[in-house]
PDB file of C-alpha atoms in Angstrom:
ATOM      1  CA  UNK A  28     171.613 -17.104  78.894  1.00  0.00           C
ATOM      2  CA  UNK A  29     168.083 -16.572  77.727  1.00  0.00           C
ATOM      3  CA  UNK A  30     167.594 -13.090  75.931  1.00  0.00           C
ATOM      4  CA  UNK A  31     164.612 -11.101  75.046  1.00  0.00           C
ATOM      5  CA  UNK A  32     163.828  -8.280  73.081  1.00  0.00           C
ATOM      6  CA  UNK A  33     160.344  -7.100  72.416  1.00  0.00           C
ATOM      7  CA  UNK A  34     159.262  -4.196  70.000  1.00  0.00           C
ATOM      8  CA  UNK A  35     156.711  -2.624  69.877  1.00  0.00           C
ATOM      9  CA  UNK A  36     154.157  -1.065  66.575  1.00  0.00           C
ATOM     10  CA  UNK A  37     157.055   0.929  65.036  1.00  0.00           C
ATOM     11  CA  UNK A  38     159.592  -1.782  65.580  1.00  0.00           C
ATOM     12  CA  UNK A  39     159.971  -4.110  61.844  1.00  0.00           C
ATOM     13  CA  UNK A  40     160.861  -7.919  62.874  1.00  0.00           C
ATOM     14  CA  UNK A  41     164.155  -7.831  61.299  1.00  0.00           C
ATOM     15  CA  UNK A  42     165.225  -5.211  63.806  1.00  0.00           C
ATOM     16  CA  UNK A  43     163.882  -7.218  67.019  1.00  0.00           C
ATOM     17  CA  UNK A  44     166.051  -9.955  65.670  1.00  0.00           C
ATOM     18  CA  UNK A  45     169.247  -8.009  65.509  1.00  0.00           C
ATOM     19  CA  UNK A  46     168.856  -6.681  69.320  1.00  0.00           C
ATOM     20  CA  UNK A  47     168.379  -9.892  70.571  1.00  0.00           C
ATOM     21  CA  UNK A  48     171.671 -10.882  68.494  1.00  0.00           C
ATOM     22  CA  UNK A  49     173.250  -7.413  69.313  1.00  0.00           C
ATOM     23  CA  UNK A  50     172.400  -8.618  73.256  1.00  0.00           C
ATOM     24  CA  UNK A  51     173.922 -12.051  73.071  1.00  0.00           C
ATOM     25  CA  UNK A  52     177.065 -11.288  71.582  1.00  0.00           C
ATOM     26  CA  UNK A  53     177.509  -7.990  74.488  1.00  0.00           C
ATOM     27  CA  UNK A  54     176.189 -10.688  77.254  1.00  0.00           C
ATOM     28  CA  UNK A  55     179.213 -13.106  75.799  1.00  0.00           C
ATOM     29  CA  UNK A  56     182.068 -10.424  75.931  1.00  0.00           C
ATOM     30  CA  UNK A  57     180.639  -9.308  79.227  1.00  0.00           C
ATOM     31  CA  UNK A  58     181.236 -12.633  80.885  1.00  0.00           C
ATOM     32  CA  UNK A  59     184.713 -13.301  79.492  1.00  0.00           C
ATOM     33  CA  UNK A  60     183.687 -15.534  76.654  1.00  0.00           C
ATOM     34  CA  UNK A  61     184.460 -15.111  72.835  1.00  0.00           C
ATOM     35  CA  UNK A  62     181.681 -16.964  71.285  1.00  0.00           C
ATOM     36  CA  UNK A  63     178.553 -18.179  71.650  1.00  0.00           C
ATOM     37  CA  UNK A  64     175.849 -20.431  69.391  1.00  0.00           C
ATOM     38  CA  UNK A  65     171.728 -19.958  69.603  1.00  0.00           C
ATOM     39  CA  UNK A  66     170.298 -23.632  70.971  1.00  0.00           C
ATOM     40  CA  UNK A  67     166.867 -21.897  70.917  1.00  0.00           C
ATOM     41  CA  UNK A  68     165.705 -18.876  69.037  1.00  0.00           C
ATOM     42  CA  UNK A  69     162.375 -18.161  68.673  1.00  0.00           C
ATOM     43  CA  UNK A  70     160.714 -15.064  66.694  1.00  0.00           C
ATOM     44  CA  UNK A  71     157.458 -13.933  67.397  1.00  0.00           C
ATOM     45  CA  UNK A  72     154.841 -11.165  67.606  1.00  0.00           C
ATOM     46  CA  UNK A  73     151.830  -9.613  69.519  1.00  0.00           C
ATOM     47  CA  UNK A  74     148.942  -8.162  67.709  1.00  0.00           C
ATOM     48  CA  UNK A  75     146.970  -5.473  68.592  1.00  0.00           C
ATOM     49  CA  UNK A  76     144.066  -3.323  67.278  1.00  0.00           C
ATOM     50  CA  UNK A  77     143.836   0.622  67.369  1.00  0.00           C
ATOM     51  CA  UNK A  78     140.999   2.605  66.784  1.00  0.00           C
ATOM     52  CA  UNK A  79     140.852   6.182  65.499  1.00  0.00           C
ATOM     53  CA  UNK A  80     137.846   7.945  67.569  1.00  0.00           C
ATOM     54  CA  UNK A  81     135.470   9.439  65.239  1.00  0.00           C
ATOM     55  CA  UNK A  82     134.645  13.063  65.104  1.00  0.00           C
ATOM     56  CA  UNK A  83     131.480  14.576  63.915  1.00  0.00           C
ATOM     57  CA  UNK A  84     130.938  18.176  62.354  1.00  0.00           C
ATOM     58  CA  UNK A  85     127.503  19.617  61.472  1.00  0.00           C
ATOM     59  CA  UNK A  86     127.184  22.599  59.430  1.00  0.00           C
ATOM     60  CA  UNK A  87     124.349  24.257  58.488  1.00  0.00           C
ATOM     61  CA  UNK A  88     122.499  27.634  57.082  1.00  0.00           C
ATOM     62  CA  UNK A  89     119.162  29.461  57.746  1.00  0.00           C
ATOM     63  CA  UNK A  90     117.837  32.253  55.888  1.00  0.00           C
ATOM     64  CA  UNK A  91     113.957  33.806  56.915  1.00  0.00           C
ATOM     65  CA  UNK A  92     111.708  35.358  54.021  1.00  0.00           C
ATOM     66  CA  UNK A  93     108.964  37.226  55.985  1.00  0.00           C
ATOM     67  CA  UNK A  94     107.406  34.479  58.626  1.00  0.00           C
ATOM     68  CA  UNK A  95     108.931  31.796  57.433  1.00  0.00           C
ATOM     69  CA  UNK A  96     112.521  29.861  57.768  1.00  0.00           C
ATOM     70  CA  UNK A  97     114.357  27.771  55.597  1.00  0.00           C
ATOM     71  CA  UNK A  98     117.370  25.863  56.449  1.00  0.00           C
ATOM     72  CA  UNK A  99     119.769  22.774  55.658  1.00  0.00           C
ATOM     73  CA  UNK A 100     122.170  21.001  58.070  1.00  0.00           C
ATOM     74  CA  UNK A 101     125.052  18.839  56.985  1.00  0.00           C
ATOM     75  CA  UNK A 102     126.939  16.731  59.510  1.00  0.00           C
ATOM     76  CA  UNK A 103     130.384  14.951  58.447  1.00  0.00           C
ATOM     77  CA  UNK A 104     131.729  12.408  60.569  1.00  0.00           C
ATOM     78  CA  UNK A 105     135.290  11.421  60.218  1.00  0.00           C
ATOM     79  CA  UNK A 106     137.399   8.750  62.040  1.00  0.00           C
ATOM     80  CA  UNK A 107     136.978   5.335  63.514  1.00  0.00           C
ATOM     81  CA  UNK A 108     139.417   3.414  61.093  1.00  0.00           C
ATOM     82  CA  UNK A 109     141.034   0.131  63.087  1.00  0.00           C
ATOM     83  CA  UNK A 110     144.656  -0.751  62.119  1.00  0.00           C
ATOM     84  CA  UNK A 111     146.021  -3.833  63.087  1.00  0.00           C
ATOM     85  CA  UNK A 112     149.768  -3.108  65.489  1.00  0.00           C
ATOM     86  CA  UNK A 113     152.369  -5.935  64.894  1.00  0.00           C
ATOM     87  CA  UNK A 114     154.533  -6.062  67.848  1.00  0.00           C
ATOM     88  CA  UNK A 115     157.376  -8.508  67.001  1.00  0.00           C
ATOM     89  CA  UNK A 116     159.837  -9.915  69.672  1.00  0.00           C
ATOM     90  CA  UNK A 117     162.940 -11.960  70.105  1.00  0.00           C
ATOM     91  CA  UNK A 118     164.231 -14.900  72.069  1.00  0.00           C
ATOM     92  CA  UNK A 119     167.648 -16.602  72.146  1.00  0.00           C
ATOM     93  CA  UNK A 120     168.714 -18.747  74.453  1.00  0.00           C
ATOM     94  CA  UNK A 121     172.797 -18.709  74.034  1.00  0.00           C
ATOM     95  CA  UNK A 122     175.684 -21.029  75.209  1.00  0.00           C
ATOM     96  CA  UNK A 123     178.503 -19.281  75.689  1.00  0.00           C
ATOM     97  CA  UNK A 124     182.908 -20.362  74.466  1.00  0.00           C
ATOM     98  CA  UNK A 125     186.005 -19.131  75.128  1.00  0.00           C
ATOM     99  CA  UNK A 126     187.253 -19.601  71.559  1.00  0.00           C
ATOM    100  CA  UNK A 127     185.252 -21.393  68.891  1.00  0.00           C
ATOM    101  CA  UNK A 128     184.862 -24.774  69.090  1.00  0.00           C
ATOM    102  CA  UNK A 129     186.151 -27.329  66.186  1.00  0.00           C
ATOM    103  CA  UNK A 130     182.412 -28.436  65.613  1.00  0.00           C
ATOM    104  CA  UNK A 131     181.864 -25.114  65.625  1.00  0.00           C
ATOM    105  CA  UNK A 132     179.415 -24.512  62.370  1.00  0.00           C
ATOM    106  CA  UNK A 133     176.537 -22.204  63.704  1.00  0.00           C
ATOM    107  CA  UNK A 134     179.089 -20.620  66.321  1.00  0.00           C
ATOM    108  CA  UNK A 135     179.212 -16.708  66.485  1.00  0.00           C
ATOM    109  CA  UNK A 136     181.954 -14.748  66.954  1.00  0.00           C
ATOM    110  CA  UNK A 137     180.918 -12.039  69.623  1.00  0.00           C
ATOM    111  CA  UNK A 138     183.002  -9.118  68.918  1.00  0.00           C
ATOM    112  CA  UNK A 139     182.109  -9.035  64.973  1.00  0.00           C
ATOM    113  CA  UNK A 140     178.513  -9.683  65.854  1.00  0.00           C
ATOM    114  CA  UNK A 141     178.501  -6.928  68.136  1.00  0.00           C
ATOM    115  CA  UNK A 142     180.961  -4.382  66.454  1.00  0.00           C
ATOM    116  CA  UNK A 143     178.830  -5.009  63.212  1.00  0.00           C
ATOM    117  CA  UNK A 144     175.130  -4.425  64.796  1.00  0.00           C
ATOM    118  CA  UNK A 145     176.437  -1.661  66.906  1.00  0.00           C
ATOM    119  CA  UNK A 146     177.812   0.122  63.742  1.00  0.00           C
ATOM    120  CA  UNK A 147     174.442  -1.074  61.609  1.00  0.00           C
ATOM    121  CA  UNK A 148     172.192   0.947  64.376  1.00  0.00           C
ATOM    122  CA  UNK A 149     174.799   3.582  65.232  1.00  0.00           C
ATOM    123  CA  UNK A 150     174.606   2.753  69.005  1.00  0.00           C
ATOM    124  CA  UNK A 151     177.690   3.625  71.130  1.00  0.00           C
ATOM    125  CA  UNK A 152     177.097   1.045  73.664  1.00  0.00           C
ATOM    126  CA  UNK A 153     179.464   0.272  76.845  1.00  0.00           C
ATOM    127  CA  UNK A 154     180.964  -3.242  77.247  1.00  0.00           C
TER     128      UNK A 154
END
């Protein structure tokens, strides 16, 4: 199986990594299997830029003697700060076992893997 997860700005890296884990170990149970090892797993993210808009205030005061007026304006403009979004993601690609192999070194056992993340992120999920 190949699985996916991709966060978005809010989302820290070590979190995508733990869904993607959390989703290979319920993908093994789901099929029957008890284990399964990562041949390929690949962490990455997307960057992206945000922009407050800017905002602009002008205040100002006259006052009149006789003919003449004097006044004073002064405009504030706030906003238009960029921030730089990290959007990290995920990939696995798992093999699934029924029981661990002998070699079995950088196996994972799917029902700790999933009972532990489930209980880490307080997720209820169905099997």
């Amino acid at each position: 199986f190949k699985v996916t997860f991709k966060g978005n700005g809010y989302t820290q890296s070590e979190r995508a990594e733990d869904f993607a884990l959390l989703r290979s170990a319920e993908l093994t149970l789901k099929h029957g299997f008890s284990h399964f090892a990562i041949v390929d797993g690949r962490q990455s993210a997307d960057y992206g830029v945000m922009t407050t808009p800017t905002q602009s205030y002008t205040t100002g005061s006259v006052t009149a003697y006789g003919n003449t007026a004097y006044g004073s304006a002064r405009t504030t403009t706030t906003g238009g700060q960029s921030f730089i979004i990290k959007k990290p993601s995920s990939t696995n690609t798992i093999v699934c076992f029924n029981g661990k192999p002998e070699n079995g070194m950088f196996v994972y056992d799917a029902q700790f893997i999933y009972d532990s993340l489930s209980a880490k992120y307080g997720i209820k999920a169905n099997q």
